[in-house]
Amino acid sequence: MLRGNRMLIAGLAGLIAAAVVTTVAIAPASAATTASWAAWAPLTGAGGAFQTTMTLAGQPALAASVASDSRAGQVGVISGASAWLAQGTPVGAKYGSSQNQPYLNLRPKADTPAGASTTTYSFPTPTPSTNWTFVLGDIDADQVRISAVGADGAALTADELGFRGGFNYCAPGVVGKPSCAGDAADVPSWNPTTLTLTGNAAAADTSGASAWFEPSVPISSLTFVFARRSGLPVYQTWFASLARDITGTVTDAGTDPVDGVALNLVDASGTIVGTTTTAGGGLYGFPGFFATDGYTVEAVLSTGKIAVDASRKPADLSTADAVVDFTIRDIVPVAVSGNVSDSDGNPMPGVVVTIDGITTTTDTNGDYLFDTVPVGTHTATITTPDGYTVTTSPPPFTIPDGVETPITDVDFVVAANPMLSGTVTAAGAGVPGVTITATGPGGTRSTVTGADGGYRFPLLPTGDYTIEMTTPDGSIAVGPATRSESVAVDDVTGVDFAIAKTGSIEGAVAADDGTPFPGATITITGPDGSTPISSGPDGTYAADALPPGEYTMTLTVPAGYTVVGPTTLTVTITEAGEAFSDQDFVLLADAPTPTTPPSTPPAGGSTPTGTLPATGVDPAFGAAAWIALGTLVVGASAIATTRVRRRSMR
């Protein structure tokens, strides 16, 4: 009977050196789920250009670079003295309390309606697909729009973002809550259409309003666009994850435990993330790995040994700890082995090899092994991996009668299809987390730029492609966002894109006494032309998503008013995307036009006697009438004085 399996060969040094590998000690056959809150590096940079690193706990540690254009002031990584997110909260019930664990405080780019900040978390290694969370806190007088890009470069849907609900960590009855006063009904609302989390309807500054999410697919980048609704808001961010253990035993066919067997733990991407060796009765363990699916445990067998069923077995940690056992035996002649590599000599793991209808799979070194191959002539074939072409195949081989000598070096070589690559930059620096899409033969595929802004599409079939950049929130393309390229034999490089951050302008129009002036026309002129806008009911005006360039704001002076100061203001938005506020205008009401004064009586003439002319007053008018007239004049003067005083007090 022909049996298929794989033999792992020594020589892992090159692959291990290129991967993040955790070497673990022997673990007993007991396991536990552990929950951990993320660690943060100090926040560096300045307002408008902050950076830090967030690291999810688990094996191997998963770090994200963080970039934010939040303004300065009460921002930063809050140390382990924090008191929020007790175990009595919904997220605390699964991930434990965050009390005494760090978190991140950030703000808008500017405390204006148009001054939203953008914060992006870029994961060089995609996140797990289960059992990790991010929490947004103090969402009351503000709102956050959330977006994420998957490992495949596609934007996550609302369902994939995994909104788990809102809660208030200061509400009465929360077990272990901090000494803060909150309302259980005060929770943010989630709009799955706009992917926006919004605070209370009154936009009032309150305490404890929060929400938590558990994405259901691996992500490469996560972005929060945080906007002020009123006041001077701050928002909080936490991350947490679960870890579980893989344990097992290795025994021989006679049920005796085997010590000294090496094992590898391989993640879903094919990377070796852990190594260990059996001891203490054939036991091994991989403790504390992210609680997700997609792991493979690989037994590295010594010469002359083969696994009874398979030397590579799956391990799923998404719902519980995993137990993966192996049984090995001696190889039964005749053994046939070989290797699959690419044209550069790199091993090709996971390739299916077939002999006489029996299949096996290459290991992380590209090696494979069959035993009990019968007498006769045989041909080995492989299932060609996507994006490759077989360039070298071994000839048929013959096993003679009565010979048990192993057949070796039944090798294959495959050549990779060409690769297309490029970089996304802003002001000359690489931009991580930008989605790039390539459409051509075989359909559409997407990827995300790495920490250096680079991207690549390997293994492309020959043909014409359209390469498109999805411009990130708060940015604008500098030059084309779409390019056309042809892929033939050689790699295509230098398919680059550039972006710049957009800026905003905000100001107000008011009377000289501070009264808002609605309906005033302000014309904003910039690189894309002129646009008139009107001041709102509160006298304010704003323009956002403005590309770099010089801008002028010119006020059309209303009739009956004069501007106090210039009628035109000028600012320059650079590729850093500044948010300009306080671009204000003040109007002074024109003085009323005086009435024509009476004419001066002619000089000279005699002293009038007797009856005055018709324009005068008859002497018979009497003393009482004169007194009444005087009283009337005094009263009018008092009224005028009161009006002047009231105006001066506005």
XYZ file of C-alpha atoms in Angstrom:
650
model
C 0.000 0.000 0.000
C 1.350 3.455 -0.939
C 1.211 5.940 1.921
C 1.669 9.735 1.610
C 3.203 12.091 4.135
C 5.889 14.696 4.536
C 9.318 14.545 6.057
C 10.627 17.704 7.655
C 14.343 18.160 7.080
C 16.895 20.115 9.044
C 17.870 23.517 7.777
C 15.151 25.803 9.199
C 17.682 28.481 10.102
C 17.063 30.656 7.058
C 13.298 30.615 7.398
C 13.349 31.120 11.144
C 15.697 34.079 10.794
C 13.178 35.733 8.473
C 10.210 35.161 10.766
C 9.158 36.152 14.246
C 9.553 32.879 16.123
C 8.744 32.118 19.723
C 10.728 29.303 21.308
C 8.725 27.850 24.158
C 9.570 25.567 26.996
C 7.815 22.286 27.508
C 4.323 22.838 28.852
C 2.265 20.393 30.872
C -0.972 19.106 29.399
C -2.975 21.857 31.087
C -4.037 25.150 29.540
C -5.946 28.332 30.219
C -7.442 31.339 28.456
C -5.716 34.594 29.344
C -6.884 38.158 28.663
C -4.529 41.101 28.285
C -4.794 44.826 27.578
C -2.498 46.404 25.012
C 0.750 48.186 25.806
C 1.653 51.610 24.412
C 4.910 53.378 23.651
C 5.058 57.054 24.715
C 3.302 59.499 22.397
C 5.923 61.460 20.456
C 5.813 64.362 18.011
C 3.739 67.512 18.274
C 0.192 68.679 17.706
C -0.889 67.723 14.192
C 1.790 65.014 13.878
C 1.809 62.534 16.779
C 3.175 58.971 16.681
C 3.178 55.977 19.001
C 3.103 52.171 18.904
C 0.344 49.937 20.250
C 1.176 46.291 21.001
C -1.477 43.614 21.423
C -0.481 41.011 23.990
C -0.156 37.455 22.698
C 2.319 35.180 20.954
C 3.984 36.525 18.950
C 3.420 40.136 20.025
C 1.451 42.113 17.429
C 2.413 45.783 17.102
C 0.758 48.604 15.160
C 2.316 51.933 14.278
C -0.007 54.822 15.152
C -0.116 58.219 13.429
C -2.492 61.025 14.444
C -3.011 64.677 13.545
C -4.782 65.331 16.858
C -4.163 68.727 18.373
C -2.034 68.990 21.497
C -3.326 69.538 25.039
C -4.370 66.767 27.448
C -3.391 64.063 24.955
C -1.022 61.128 25.339
C -0.691 57.637 26.740
C -2.327 57.562 30.162
C -0.271 55.436 32.522
C -1.235 52.430 34.590
C -2.951 54.576 37.210
C -6.186 54.517 35.169
C -9.418 53.476 36.864
C -11.817 52.912 33.942
C -13.458 49.821 32.385
C -14.220 47.662 35.382
C -14.923 43.952 35.044
C -18.608 44.786 35.435
C -18.699 46.433 31.982
C -19.618 44.302 28.929
C -16.076 44.418 27.569
C -14.647 43.765 31.031
C -16.754 40.626 31.381
C -14.839 39.061 28.459
C -11.425 40.737 28.578
C -11.150 41.575 32.272
C -10.756 44.970 33.897
C -8.573 47.616 32.239
C -8.002 49.312 35.572
C -4.307 50.078 36.120
C -3.688 49.497 32.402
C -2.649 52.234 29.926
C -4.821 53.770 27.212
C -4.571 56.618 24.699
C -6.182 60.081 24.904
C -6.579 62.097 21.690
C -8.518 65.159 20.498
C -9.798 66.716 17.275
C -7.328 68.376 14.950
C -9.000 71.661 15.930
C -11.921 72.415 18.239
C -14.154 73.403 15.344
C -16.835 71.547 13.358
C -14.445 71.254 10.405
C -11.414 70.292 12.512
C -11.707 66.490 12.692
C -8.545 64.537 13.507
C -7.511 61.333 11.731
C -5.738 58.549 13.627
C -4.552 55.431 11.780
C -3.272 52.149 13.239
C -1.140 50.221 10.705
C -0.535 46.506 11.324
C 2.438 45.073 9.347
C 1.137 41.651 10.358
C -2.675 41.475 10.103
C -4.666 41.104 13.305
C -6.341 37.875 14.392
C -9.822 37.258 13.030
C -11.365 36.684 16.469
C -11.043 37.482 20.156
C -9.571 40.958 20.152
C -11.308 44.264 20.747
C -10.958 48.018 20.546
C -12.890 50.310 22.878
C -13.704 53.991 22.377
C -14.516 55.961 25.522
C -15.818 59.405 26.508
C -17.923 59.679 23.335
C -20.422 62.388 24.325
C -19.940 65.853 22.801
C -18.207 64.322 19.797
C -18.417 61.619 17.143
C -16.040 59.088 15.565
C -16.193 57.665 12.049
C -14.501 54.253 11.916
C -12.984 52.523 8.909
C -10.724 49.517 8.509
C -8.936 47.712 5.698
C -8.673 43.939 5.681
C -5.598 41.833 5.003
C -6.875 41.487 1.421
C -6.983 45.274 0.961
C -10.780 45.479 0.986
C -12.658 47.878 3.268
C -14.486 46.225 6.150
C -18.267 46.295 6.266
C -20.222 47.317 9.350
C -20.803 43.648 10.190
C -17.087 42.895 9.878
C -16.175 45.813 12.164
C -18.151 43.962 14.842
C -19.974 46.616 16.895
C -20.795 44.906 20.205
C -22.760 47.712 21.834
C -22.559 50.842 23.903
C -22.193 51.067 27.673
C -21.436 53.611 30.375
C -18.563 52.677 32.663
C -19.652 55.282 35.248
C -23.273 54.103 35.462
C -24.734 53.057 38.828
C -24.584 49.327 39.445
C -21.461 48.610 37.375
C -19.465 46.223 39.532
C -16.061 47.685 40.353
C -16.788 51.007 38.660
C -14.548 54.013 39.356
C -15.669 56.972 41.468
C -17.478 58.793 38.678
C -21.138 59.587 38.094
C -22.759 58.435 34.880
C -26.120 57.496 33.418
C -26.765 53.983 32.099
C -28.867 55.520 29.307
C -25.994 57.766 28.208
C -24.330 55.587 25.567
C -23.123 56.411 22.039
C -25.315 55.480 19.076
C -23.917 53.460 16.157
C -24.867 54.177 12.540
C -23.891 51.121 10.455
C -24.517 52.997 7.211
C -22.029 55.794 7.886
C -19.883 53.720 10.297
C -20.161 56.561 12.797
C -20.339 56.468 16.587
C -22.116 59.564 17.960
C -22.484 60.832 21.515
C -25.663 61.968 23.250
C -28.262 64.017 21.360
C -27.547 67.167 23.379
C -23.797 66.963 22.644
C -23.342 67.499 26.379
C -20.097 66.772 28.215
C -20.829 63.687 30.358
C -18.907 60.787 31.881
C -18.443 57.148 30.894
C -20.152 56.894 27.471
C -18.316 54.139 25.555
C -18.631 51.418 22.910
C -16.685 48.278 22.003
C -15.969 46.392 18.779
C -14.667 42.925 17.855
C -13.644 42.706 14.167
C -14.416 39.348 12.570
C -11.749 39.412 9.831
C -8.013 40.155 9.961
C -7.246 43.826 9.371
C -4.177 45.690 8.166
C -5.235 49.198 9.158
C -7.799 50.856 11.409
C -8.737 54.547 11.210
C -10.686 56.846 13.559
C -11.892 60.249 12.301
C -12.783 62.142 15.486
C -14.889 65.312 15.263
C -16.059 67.876 17.802
C -19.773 68.563 18.178
C -19.465 71.008 21.084
C -17.079 72.022 23.832
C -13.481 70.795 24.003
C -13.785 66.992 23.707
C -11.239 64.236 24.342
C -11.690 60.570 23.444
C -10.130 57.420 24.878
C -8.907 54.269 23.090
C -8.169 50.819 24.472
C -7.212 47.499 22.848
C -7.364 44.014 24.388
C -6.995 40.399 23.272
C -7.385 36.799 24.408
C -4.700 34.106 24.253
C -4.954 30.326 24.536
C -2.671 27.299 24.585
C -1.866 24.407 22.267
C -0.668 21.195 23.900
C -0.191 17.594 22.834
C 1.906 14.444 22.895
C 4.022 12.527 20.403
C 3.990 8.736 20.665
C 5.300 5.933 18.502
C 3.091 3.273 16.985
C 3.517 1.162 20.081
C 1.971 3.965 22.221
C 5.288 4.789 23.890
C 5.939 8.537 24.323
C 8.794 9.991 22.305
C 10.959 12.769 23.740
C 13.196 15.013 21.670
C 10.821 15.494 18.738
C 10.928 19.040 17.371
C 7.669 20.824 16.550
C 6.849 24.061 14.745
C 3.784 26.247 15.085
C 2.831 27.867 11.766
C 0.289 30.686 11.461
C -2.285 31.245 8.728
C 0.240 33.096 6.550
C 2.644 30.148 6.590
C 5.094 31.806 8.980
C 6.692 29.780 11.766
C 5.694 31.598 14.962
C 6.819 29.072 17.570
C 9.175 26.129 18.079
C 9.471 23.573 20.861
C 10.587 19.993 21.599
C 8.821 17.121 23.354
C 10.031 16.149 26.818
C 8.781 14.626 30.054
C 6.931 11.788 28.367
C 6.392 13.078 24.828
C 4.695 16.296 25.976
C 4.890 19.663 24.239
C 3.099 23.004 24.450
C 2.680 26.370 22.737
C 1.221 28.599 25.474
C -0.245 32.075 25.133
C -0.945 32.387 21.409
C -3.672 34.613 20.006
C -7.072 32.962 20.363
C -7.832 32.573 16.668
C -8.025 29.951 13.920
C -5.539 29.075 11.189
C -2.642 27.559 13.122
C -0.812 24.414 11.996
C 1.359 22.251 14.252
C 4.173 20.537 12.358
C 6.180 17.585 13.693
C 9.811 17.634 12.516
C 10.594 13.926 12.334
C 14.021 12.334 12.436
C 15.436 10.277 9.605
C 13.686 6.947 9.295
C 10.416 8.134 10.880
C 7.079 9.105 9.377
C 3.740 10.139 10.885
C 1.019 7.507 10.909
C -1.590 9.958 9.634
C -0.067 13.428 9.061
C 2.928 15.357 10.310
C 1.046 18.695 9.945
C -2.253 19.170 11.773
C -4.551 22.190 12.247
C -5.073 23.908 15.596
C -8.077 26.162 16.273
C -7.916 28.478 19.303
C -10.970 30.580 18.451
C -13.278 28.941 21.009
C -11.050 26.879 23.320
C -7.541 25.609 23.904
C -6.352 23.031 21.362
C -4.874 19.562 21.805
C -2.904 18.201 18.836
C -1.346 14.728 19.159
C 0.954 12.851 16.770
C 1.685 9.167 16.311
C 4.820 8.202 14.409
C 6.316 4.966 13.090
C 9.288 3.653 11.171
C 9.368 4.241 7.427
C 8.387 1.177 5.402
C 10.333 0.791 2.172
C 10.353 2.002 -0.429
C 10.515 5.686 0.457
C 10.333 8.397 -2.191
C 11.201 11.995 -1.351
C 11.818 15.300 -3.055
C 11.525 19.053 -2.853
C 9.570 21.900 -4.457
C 11.283 25.301 -4.727
C 10.954 28.472 -6.761
C 13.433 29.622 -9.381
C 15.366 31.551 -6.699
C 15.772 28.443 -4.562
C 13.174 29.419 -1.962
C 11.134 26.532 -0.517
C 7.495 26.202 -1.536
C 5.475 24.946 1.458
C 1.946 23.621 1.114
C 2.271 22.292 -2.455
C 0.237 19.138 -3.133
C 2.333 16.262 -4.563
C 0.725 13.156 -6.071
C 2.090 9.676 -6.826
C -0.299 6.990 -8.120
C -3.333 8.928 -6.850
C -1.967 9.277 -3.321
C -1.232 12.838 -2.160
C 0.894 14.574 0.396
C 1.887 18.197 1.011
C 5.275 19.877 1.148
C 6.442 21.131 4.523
C 7.902 24.516 5.433
C 11.181 23.496 3.753
C 9.380 22.490 0.570
C 10.147 18.796 1.255
C 7.802 15.842 0.842
C 7.958 12.096 1.559
C 6.056 8.973 0.529
C 6.731 5.466 1.838
C 5.521 1.960 0.946
C 5.833 2.859 -2.732
C 5.449 -0.479 -4.587
C 7.673 -2.022 -7.242
C 7.225 -0.477 -10.686
C 7.526 2.772 -12.608
C 5.914 5.874 -11.142
C 5.503 9.581 -11.959
C 5.292 12.357 -9.391
C 3.189 15.431 -10.203
C 2.294 18.621 -8.359
C -0.722 20.894 -8.264
C 0.810 24.142 -9.523
C 0.287 26.974 -7.009
C -1.621 30.031 -8.211
C 0.687 32.581 -9.799
C 3.406 30.054 -10.653
C 4.481 28.006 -13.652
C 6.312 24.674 -13.449
C 9.722 25.035 -15.093
C 11.336 21.753 -14.004
C 9.627 18.387 -13.426
C 11.385 15.125 -12.492
C 11.361 12.202 -14.925
C 9.493 8.982 -14.064
C 11.328 6.757 -11.588
C 11.422 2.975 -11.200
C 11.511 0.856 -8.038
C 13.069 -2.540 -8.856
C 11.912 -5.778 -7.290
C 13.796 -6.704 -4.125
C 15.388 -3.272 -3.638
C 14.628 -1.118 -0.577
C 16.941 1.788 -1.327
C 15.037 5.094 -0.938
C 14.365 7.159 -4.046
C 15.423 10.760 -3.433
C 15.676 14.085 -5.252
C 12.362 13.826 -7.059
C 12.341 17.602 -7.253
C 10.281 20.335 -8.882
C 11.059 23.981 -9.671
C 8.376 26.605 -10.241
C 8.722 30.178 -11.492
C 6.732 33.064 -10.058
C 4.708 35.332 -12.314
C 5.869 38.992 -12.427
C 5.239 41.447 -9.592
C 3.967 45.038 -9.723
C 5.005 47.415 -6.941
C 5.126 51.051 -5.894
C 5.010 53.501 -3.002
C 2.534 56.031 -1.605
C 4.144 59.150 -0.154
C 3.118 62.413 1.481
C 5.691 65.208 1.493
C 8.271 62.582 0.549
C 7.543 60.193 3.447
C 5.896 56.793 3.031
C 2.242 56.547 4.059
C 1.102 53.248 5.618
C -2.404 51.810 5.492
C -3.422 53.079 2.027
C -5.528 50.701 -0.077
C -4.284 49.994 -3.618
C -6.412 48.029 -6.104
C -5.221 46.265 -9.270
C -7.803 45.280 -11.884
C -6.788 43.097 -14.823
C -6.630 39.466 -15.975
C -8.194 37.287 -13.335
C -10.255 40.074 -11.756
C -9.563 42.606 -9.024
C -7.163 42.276 -6.124
C -6.302 44.727 -3.353
C -3.497 45.322 -0.906
C -2.471 47.864 1.736
C 0.731 49.890 1.935
C 3.174 48.875 4.638
C 4.926 50.963 7.260
C 7.259 52.425 4.607
C 4.374 53.240 2.245
C 5.323 50.430 -0.128
C 2.953 47.955 -1.734
C 3.259 45.042 -4.138
C 1.113 42.685 -6.161
C 3.074 39.459 -6.633
C 2.348 36.644 -9.060
C 0.343 38.619 -11.626
C -0.772 36.961 -14.865
C 0.430 38.671 -18.025
C -1.818 41.489 -19.235
C -2.936 45.089 -18.812
C -3.839 46.432 -15.370
C -5.509 49.493 -13.874
C -3.908 50.462 -10.560
C -6.014 52.695 -8.314
C -5.279 54.347 -4.973
C -8.087 54.878 -2.464
C -7.296 58.319 -1.072
C -7.329 58.190 2.757
C -9.712 60.289 4.834
C -8.411 63.805 5.323
C -6.116 63.630 2.290
C -6.161 64.456 -1.412
C -4.280 62.902 -4.312
C -1.375 64.929 -5.645
C -1.349 63.875 -9.276
C -3.307 60.918 -10.671
C -4.963 58.426 -8.333
C -5.276 55.870 -11.163
C -2.549 54.461 -13.422
C -2.480 51.965 -16.296
C 0.353 49.429 -16.522
C 1.212 46.376 -18.639
C 2.701 43.243 -17.076
C 4.705 40.901 -19.313
C 7.808 38.951 -18.267
C 9.676 41.260 -15.901
C 8.580 42.877 -12.653
C 6.974 46.320 -12.914
C 8.236 48.779 -10.292
C 7.804 52.457 -9.493
C 4.017 52.599 -9.810
C 3.908 55.399 -7.250
C 1.256 57.735 -5.887
C 1.435 60.909 -3.790
C -1.049 62.429 -1.381
C -1.274 65.524 0.784
C -3.365 66.171 3.854
C -6.259 68.559 3.419
C -6.775 71.577 5.642
C -9.684 73.627 6.899
C -10.595 77.267 7.494
C -13.088 78.566 10.019
C -14.075 81.979 11.285
C -16.957 84.232 12.294
C -18.606 87.502 11.341
C -19.853 89.687 14.205
C -20.843 93.240 15.027
C -18.412 95.380 16.990
C -20.339 94.584 20.179
C -19.878 90.833 19.609
C -23.365 90.134 18.269
C -23.228 87.353 15.602
C -23.872 88.539 12.062
C -25.667 85.822 10.046
C -26.024 85.845 6.280
C -22.773 87.649 5.488
C -21.036 86.519 2.273
C -17.419 85.376 2.450
C -15.674 84.392 -0.785
C -12.911 81.808 -0.356
C -10.409 81.785 -3.209
C -7.806 79.054 -3.558
C -6.062 76.766 -6.048
C -9.378 75.415 -7.334
C -11.075 78.800 -7.790
C -13.500 80.912 -5.760
C -16.472 79.791 -3.693
C -18.873 82.132 -1.866
C -20.315 80.913 1.434
C -22.585 82.554 4.008
C -22.189 82.913 7.742
C -24.639 80.795 9.710
C -27.155 81.787 12.388
C -24.324 82.031 14.914
C -22.211 84.111 12.527
C -19.674 81.359 11.832
C -18.447 80.038 8.493
C -16.217 77.068 7.622
C -14.642 75.226 4.706
C -12.877 71.871 4.941
C -11.189 69.240 2.737
C -9.071 72.017 1.221
C -6.006 70.986 -0.814
C -2.634 72.632 -0.182
C -2.260 76.182 -1.446
C -2.828 79.839 -0.607
C -6.356 80.895 0.322
C -7.959 84.315 0.688
C -11.199 84.991 2.555
C -12.893 88.177 1.338
C -15.927 89.628 3.100
C -18.637 91.310 1.047
C -19.399 94.277 3.295
C -23.158 94.635 3.874
C -24.777 98.002 3.159
C -24.761 100.268 6.193
C -21.631 98.710 7.720
C -17.895 99.244 7.732
C -15.279 96.547 8.401
C -13.096 96.996 11.458
C -9.797 95.735 10.059
C -9.063 94.127 6.685
C -11.802 92.853 4.378
C -9.484 90.099 3.103
C -7.546 87.511 5.134
C -4.894 85.138 3.739
C -3.627 81.739 4.937
C -1.466 79.017 3.379
C -2.280 75.329 3.774
C 0.769 73.093 3.332
C 0.934 69.339 2.745
C 0.701 68.981 6.536
C -2.975 70.006 6.276
C -3.292 72.852 8.795
C -6.633 73.718 10.405
C -6.978 77.525 10.553
C -9.525 78.964 12.979
C -10.344 82.504 14.158
C -10.413 83.905 10.626
C -12.854 86.552 11.842
C -14.391 89.762 10.544
C -15.920 92.595 12.630
C -18.579 94.968 11.291
C -19.340 98.456 12.576
C -22.693 100.026 11.784
C -22.368 103.331 9.943
C -23.401 106.469 11.879
C -26.895 107.743 10.892
C -26.974 110.687 8.455
C -27.919 113.887 10.394
C -31.058 115.910 9.421
C -30.722 119.424 7.856
C -30.269 121.986 10.678
C -32.524 125.129 10.804
C -31.298 128.210 8.921
C -29.523 130.986 10.865
C -31.725 134.002 11.443
C -30.622 137.183 9.637
C -28.310 139.492 11.510
C -29.466 142.871 12.818
C -33.041 144.111 13.126
C -34.951 145.630 15.959
C -35.954 143.974 19.163
C -39.314 142.372 18.563
C -42.207 143.790 20.465
C -45.764 142.794 20.738
C -46.859 139.718 18.807
C -44.154 137.361 17.491
C -44.160 136.259 13.878
C -46.167 133.183 12.985
C -43.030 131.038 13.397
C -42.658 132.131 17.008
C -44.686 131.772 20.214
C -47.273 134.190 21.426
C -46.322 135.849 24.708
C -49.721 134.877 25.913
C -48.447 131.288 25.834
C -47.947 131.720 29.582
C -45.538 130.542 32.265
C -47.266 127.200 32.744
C -46.810 126.334 29.089
C -43.088 127.210 29.276
C -42.669 124.942 32.294
C -44.407 122.057 30.501
C -42.217 122.500 27.438
C -39.061 122.468 29.593
C -40.129 119.244 31.251
C -40.663 117.612 27.860
C -37.162 118.590 26.676
C -35.515 117.197 29.831
C -37.371 113.888 29.425
C -36.277 113.514 25.805
C -32.680 114.157 26.813
C -32.878 111.452 29.482
C -34.207 108.918 26.962
C -31.396 109.661 24.534
C -28.816 109.292 27.310
C -30.271 105.920 28.321
C -30.024 104.621 24.754
C -26.382 105.607 24.523
C -25.579 103.881 27.805
C -27.336 100.679 26.762
C -25.372 100.522 23.517
C -22.086 101.008 25.369
C -22.914 98.080 27.662
C -23.550 95.535 24.903
